Coordinates of C-alpha atoms and ligand atoms in Angstrom, one line a residue:
M1 CA 0.0 0.0 0.0
A2 CA 1.2 3.5 -0.8
P3 CA 2.5 5.6 2.1
V4 CA -0.2 7.6 3.8
C5 CA -0.5 11.2 2.5
L6 CA -2.1 13.1 5.3
R7 CA -4.3 16.1 4.4
D8 CA -3.6 19.6 5.8
C9 CA -6.1 22.4 6.1
K10 CA -6.0 23.3 2.4
A11 CA -6.4 19.6 1.3
W12 CA -9.4 19.2 3.5
Q13 CA -10.9 22.4 2.1
D14 CA -10.2 21.2 -1.5
A15 CA -12.0 18.0 -0.7
G16 CA -15.1 20.1 0.2
M17 CA -14.8 19.4 4.0
S18 CA -13.2 22.5 5.5
L19 CA -12.1 21.9 9.0
S20 CA -12.5 24.7 11.5
T21 CA -8.9 25.0 12.6
T22 CA -5.9 26.9 11.4
S23 CA -3.6 24.1 12.6
N24 CA -2.2 22.0 9.7
E25 CA -0.9 19.6 12.3
A26 CA -4.4 19.1 13.8
C27 CA -5.8 18.4 10.3
K28 CA -3.2 15.8 9.5
L29 CA -3.6 14.1 12.8
F30 CA -7.4 14.0 12.2
D31 CA -6.7 12.3 8.9
A32 CA -4.2 9.9 10.5
T33 CA -6.8 8.9 13.1
L34 CA -9.5 8.4 10.4
H35 CA -7.1 6.3 8.4
Q36 CA -6.5 4.0 11.3
Y37 CA -10.2 3.7 12.1
V38 CA -11.0 2.8 8.6
T39 CA -8.2 0.3 8.2
W40 CA -8.9 -1.3 11.6
T41 CA -5.3 -0.9 12.8
N42 CA -3.2 1.1 15.2
D43 CA -0.4 2.1 12.9
K44 CA 2.8 2.8 14.8
T45 CA 4.2 4.9 11.9
L46 CA 1.2 7.2 12.4
G47 CA 1.4 7.2 16.2
G48 CA -1.5 4.9 16.9
I49 CA -5.1 6.1 17.4
E50 CA -4.6 7.1 21.1
G51 CA -1.4 8.9 20.3
C52 CA -3.0 10.8 17.4
L53 CA -6.0 11.8 19.5
K54 CA -3.8 13.1 22.3
K55 CA -1.7 15.1 19.8
I56 CA -4.8 16.6 18.1
K57 CA -5.8 18.1 21.4
E58 CA -2.3 19.5 21.9
A59 CA -2.2 20.9 18.4
D60 CA -5.5 22.7 18.8
P61 CA -7.6 22.1 21.9
N62 CA -10.6 24.0 20.4
F63 CA -10.7 21.9 17.1
V64 CA -14.3 20.7 17.2
M65 CA -13.9 17.9 14.6
G66 CA -10.9 16.6 16.7
H67 CA -13.3 16.2 19.6
V68 CA -15.9 14.7 17.3
I69 CA -13.6 11.9 16.1
S70 CA -12.3 11.3 19.6
N71 CA -15.8 11.0 21.1
G72 CA -17.1 9.1 18.1
L73 CA -14.4 6.4 18.5
E74 CA -15.2 6.1 22.2
L75 CA -18.9 5.7 21.5
I76 CA -18.5 3.3 18.6
G77 CA -16.0 1.3 20.6
I78 CA -18.7 0.6 23.1
G79 CA -16.2 0.4 26.0
R80 CA -17.4 3.6 27.6
S81 CA -20.9 5.1 28.1
P82 CA -21.7 8.7 29.0
I83 CA -24.7 7.4 31.0
I84 CA -22.4 5.8 33.7
D85 CA -19.1 7.6 33.0
P86 CA -19.1 11.3 34.2
E87 CA -15.6 11.9 32.7
F88 CA -16.9 10.9 29.3
R89 CA -20.0 13.1 29.8
K90 CA -17.6 16.0 30.4
E91 CA -15.7 15.2 27.2
L92 CA -18.9 15.3 25.2
N93 CA -20.0 18.5 26.9
V94 CA -16.7 20.1 25.9
M95 CA -17.4 19.2 22.3
S96 CA -20.9 20.6 22.4
D97 CA -19.8 23.8 24.2
L98 CA -17.0 24.4 21.7
A99 CA -19.5 23.8 18.8
K100 CA -21.8 26.5 20.2
T101 CA -19.1 29.1 20.4
Q102 CA -17.6 28.8 16.9
P103 CA -18.9 29.5 13.4
L104 CA -18.9 25.9 12.1
S105 CA -19.9 24.7 8.6
E106 CA -23.2 22.8 8.3
W107 CA -21.2 19.6 7.7
E108 CA -19.4 20.0 11.0
E109 CA -22.6 21.0 12.9
L110 CA -24.3 17.8 11.6
H111 CA -21.4 15.7 12.8
V112 CA -21.7 17.2 16.3
A113 CA -25.4 16.7 16.3
A114 CA -25.1 13.1 15.2
L115 CA -22.7 12.3 18.0
E116 CA -24.9 14.1 20.5
T117 CA -27.8 11.9 19.3
F118 CA -25.6 8.8 19.6
A119 CA -24.5 9.8 23.1
K120 CA -28.2 10.1 24.2
G121 CA -28.7 6.5 23.1
N122 CA -30.5 7.0 19.8
L123 CA -28.1 5.2 17.5
P124 CA -30.7 4.6 14.7
K125 CA -31.3 8.4 14.4
A126 CA -27.5 9.0 14.5
A127 CA -27.0 6.6 11.7
E128 CA -29.6 8.4 9.6
M129 CA -27.9 11.7 10.3
W130 CA -24.6 10.3 9.0
D131 CA -26.4 9.2 5.9
W132 CA -27.8 12.7 5.5
I133 CA -24.2 14.0 5.7
L134 CA -23.3 11.6 2.9
L135 CA -25.9 13.0 0.5
D136 CA -23.8 16.2 0.2
H137 CA -20.4 14.7 1.2
P138 CA -20.1 11.2 -0.3
L139 CA -16.4 11.2 0.2
D140 CA -16.7 11.8 4.0
L141 CA -15.0 8.7 5.3
L142 CA -15.9 9.5 9.0
A143 CA -19.6 9.5 8.2
I144 CA -19.3 6.5 5.9
K145 CA -17.6 4.4 8.6
L146 CA -19.7 5.5 11.6
A147 CA -22.9 4.8 9.6
H148 CA -21.5 1.4 8.5
D149 CA -20.6 0.4 12.0
S150 CA -23.9 1.6 13.4
Y151 CA -25.9 -0.3 11.0
F152 CA -23.8 -3.3 11.8
Y153 CA -24.6 -2.9 15.5
L154 CA -28.2 -2.4 14.8
G155 CA -28.5 -5.5 12.5
Q156 CA -29.8 -3.3 9.7
Q157 CA -28.2 -5.2 6.9
T158 CA -30.0 -3.5 4.0
Q159 CA -29.1 0.0 5.2
M160 CA -25.5 -1.2 5.7
R161 CA -25.3 -2.3 2.1
D162 CA -27.2 0.7 0.6
S163 CA -25.4 3.3 2.7
I164 CA -22.2 2.3 0.8
S165 CA -23.8 1.6 -2.5
R166 CA -25.1 5.1 -2.7
I167 CA -21.7 6.7 -2.3
L168 CA -19.6 4.1 -4.1
P169 CA -20.0 5.8 -7.6
Y170 CA -18.2 8.9 -6.2
W171 CA -15.1 6.9 -5.3
T172 CA -12.5 6.2 -7.9
A173 CA -9.7 3.7 -7.8
T174 CA -7.2 6.6 -7.2
T175 CA -9.1 8.0 -4.2
P176 CA -7.1 7.0 -1.0
L177 CA -8.7 4.1 0.9
S178 CA -11.3 3.5 -1.9
S179 CA -10.6 -0.3 -1.6
Y180 CA -11.6 -0.1 2.0
V181 CA -15.0 1.4 1.0
K182 CA -15.3 -1.5 -1.4
G183 CA -14.6 -3.8 1.5
M184 CA -17.4 -2.2 3.5
Y185 CA -19.7 -2.7 0.5
S186 CA -18.7 -6.4 0.3
F187 CA -19.8 -6.8 3.9
G188 CA -23.2 -5.2 3.2
L189 CA -23.6 -7.6 0.2
L190 CA -22.7 -10.6 2.4
E191 CA -25.2 -9.5 5.1
T192 CA -28.0 -9.3 2.5
N193 CA -27.2 -12.8 1.2
F194 CA -25.4 -11.8 -2.1
Y195 CA -22.6 -14.2 -1.3
D196 CA -21.0 -14.5 -4.7
Q197 CA -21.0 -10.7 -5.2
A198 CA -19.6 -10.2 -1.7
L199 CA -16.8 -12.6 -2.5
K200 CA -16.0 -10.9 -5.8
V201 CA -16.0 -7.4 -4.3
A202 CA -14.0 -8.4 -1.2
S203 CA -11.4 -10.2 -3.4
E204 CA -11.1 -7.0 -5.6
A205 CA -10.5 -5.0 -2.4
L206 CA -7.8 -7.4 -1.2
T207 CA -6.1 -7.2 -4.6
V208 CA -5.5 -3.5 -3.8
D209 CA -4.6 -4.1 -0.2
P210 CA -4.2 -7.6 1.2
K211 CA -4.1 -6.2 4.7
D212 CA -7.7 -5.1 4.6
S213 CA -9.0 -7.3 7.4
W214 CA -12.7 -6.2 7.0
S215 CA -12.6 -7.7 3.4
V216 CA -10.9 -10.8 4.8
H217 CA -13.7 -10.9 7.4
T218 CA -16.3 -10.7 4.6
I219 CA -14.8 -13.7 2.9
A220 CA -14.6 -15.6 6.2
H221 CA -18.4 -15.0 6.6
V222 CA -19.1 -16.1 3.0
Y223 CA -17.4 -19.4 3.5
E224 CA -19.2 -19.9 6.8
M225 CA -22.6 -19.1 5.2
K226 CA -22.0 -21.4 2.3
A227 CA -20.7 -24.1 4.5
K228 CA -17.4 -24.2 2.6
I229 CA -15.4 -25.1 5.6
Q230 CA -12.3 -26.4 3.8
E231 CA -12.1 -23.4 1.6
G232 CA -12.4 -21.2 4.7
L233 CA -9.6 -23.0 6.4
T234 CA -7.3 -22.8 3.4
F235 CA -8.1 -19.1 3.0
M236 CA -7.2 -18.4 6.6
E237 CA -3.9 -20.3 6.3
Q238 CA -3.0 -18.5 3.1
T239 CA -3.8 -15.0 4.2
E240 CA -2.9 -15.0 8.0
S241 CA 0.3 -13.1 7.5
N242 CA -1.6 -10.3 5.9
W243 CA -4.2 -9.6 8.6
K244 CA -2.7 -10.9 11.9
E245 CA -1.0 -7.6 12.7
G246 CA -4.3 -5.7 12.3
D247 CA -4.8 -5.4 16.1
M248 CA -8.4 -4.3 16.1
L249 CA -9.9 -7.2 14.0
A250 CA -7.4 -10.0 14.1
C251 CA -9.0 -11.5 17.2
H252 CA -12.3 -11.7 15.5
V253 CA -10.8 -13.2 12.3
Y254 CA -9.1 -15.9 14.4
W255 CA -12.5 -16.5 16.0
H256 CA -14.0 -17.2 12.6
W257 CA -11.1 -19.5 11.9
A258 CA -11.9 -21.4 15.1
L259 CA -15.5 -21.7 14.1
Y260 CA -14.5 -23.7 11.0
F261 CA -12.7 -26.2 13.3
I262 CA -15.7 -26.4 15.6
E263 CA -17.9 -27.2 12.7
K264 CA -15.5 -30.0 11.7
G265 CA -15.5 -31.3 15.3
E266 CA -11.8 -30.5 15.6
Y267 CA -12.2 -28.9 19.1
E268 CA -8.5 -29.2 20.0
A269 CA -7.6 -27.2 16.9
A270 CA -10.1 -24.5 17.9
L271 CA -8.8 -24.4 21.4
T272 CA -5.2 -24.1 20.1
L273 CA -6.3 -20.9 18.2
Y274 CA -8.0 -19.7 21.4
D275 CA -4.8 -20.3 23.5
K276 CA -2.4 -18.9 21.0
Y277 CA -4.3 -15.9 19.7
I278 CA -7.8 -15.2 20.8
A279 CA -7.3 -15.1 24.6
P280 CA -3.9 -13.3 24.5
M281 CA -5.3 -10.7 22.1
C282 CA -8.3 -10.1 24.3
L283 CA -6.1 -9.8 27.4
A284 CA -3.9 -7.3 25.6
S285 CA -6.7 -5.1 24.1
G286 CA -9.4 -5.4 26.7
S287 CA -11.8 -4.3 23.9
M288 CA -15.5 -5.2 24.2
L289 CA -15.5 -6.9 20.8
D290 CA -12.6 -9.2 21.8
I291 CA -14.3 -10.0 25.1
V292 CA -17.4 -11.0 23.2
D293 CA -15.4 -13.2 20.8
N294 CA -13.7 -14.9 23.8
S295 CA -16.8 -15.7 25.7
S296 CA -18.8 -16.8 22.7
L297 CA -16.1 -19.2 21.5
L298 CA -15.9 -20.9 24.9
H299 CA -19.7 -20.9 25.0
R300 CA -19.9 -22.6 21.6
L301 CA -17.4 -25.2 22.7
Q302 CA -19.4 -25.8 25.9
M303 CA -22.5 -26.3 23.8
E304 CA -20.7 -28.9 21.8
G305 CA -20.0 -30.7 25.0
V306 CA -16.3 -29.9 25.2
H307 CA -15.1 -30.1 28.8
L308 CA -13.6 -26.7 29.5
W309 CA -13.2 -26.7 33.3
P310 CA -10.9 -27.4 35.0
Y311 CA -8.9 -26.3 32.0
S312 CA -5.4 -27.5 32.3
R313 CA -4.0 -24.7 30.1
W314 CA -5.0 -22.1 32.6
E315 CA -3.4 -23.8 35.6
Ligands
LIG1 FE1 -17.8 -11.9 11.9

């Protein structure tokens, strides 16, 4: 993949999404954060997501879209809730207060409003608002990804597919991260049972960037849904080196790999993946998605009658 070219104030303006800050550094860090969110990875060369968010606030503490992406990632990560976390409520209030005291563009105001709606617990409405943003800004990757993830959480498969299919014609092969948008489309196709098209689109995305773990994930689902267990196992073995460093999704992809083994009745092989990758990744990240994968894998094994406790590996 080509080195990441981060957009400064002028580049964001040229893209039709002017950011209300005079700090080129803040604009570039906003882009770096967005890049990592879309590619499901903490990129050390970019400073990791947490590192970038910290630096955005240092570069311009009043940069509203910096607060938007920071709070958006917290909310979509589902690890913190403003309902029970007063510190997080404060962070959201800072964003809202800054938005009231600055002349923002309508695009920025809509992003703030969508996050406020999400924070109040109305995710379906927030997802609609990101789709409104995309009517005028089809290249807005933040709105694209937040809408995509929201529809995923809500189980709204048709909206997940169509949210991307509406904006896809505006993306060309030379637009940075366009293959990742294709990857999102492939997942929408899969979720609406267009398995062959999903496989084709995800494969095209992987031709551009084999590290695209969301497209890998689409293919994992396709083989699962079509009960092509051996094809799934072969695909995992052949592509592992591409996606295993993608720290946000690798645990889930290994979980899919383990499912194939469970379906074959090869429980020891599933447990080996659990011991080597799934459990350690969960312990390292502490992310809610990884915790769900861990517990659901053990639960599935238990339902298969596998004796898990006392579990000698944990002694
Ligand atoms: Fe999955």
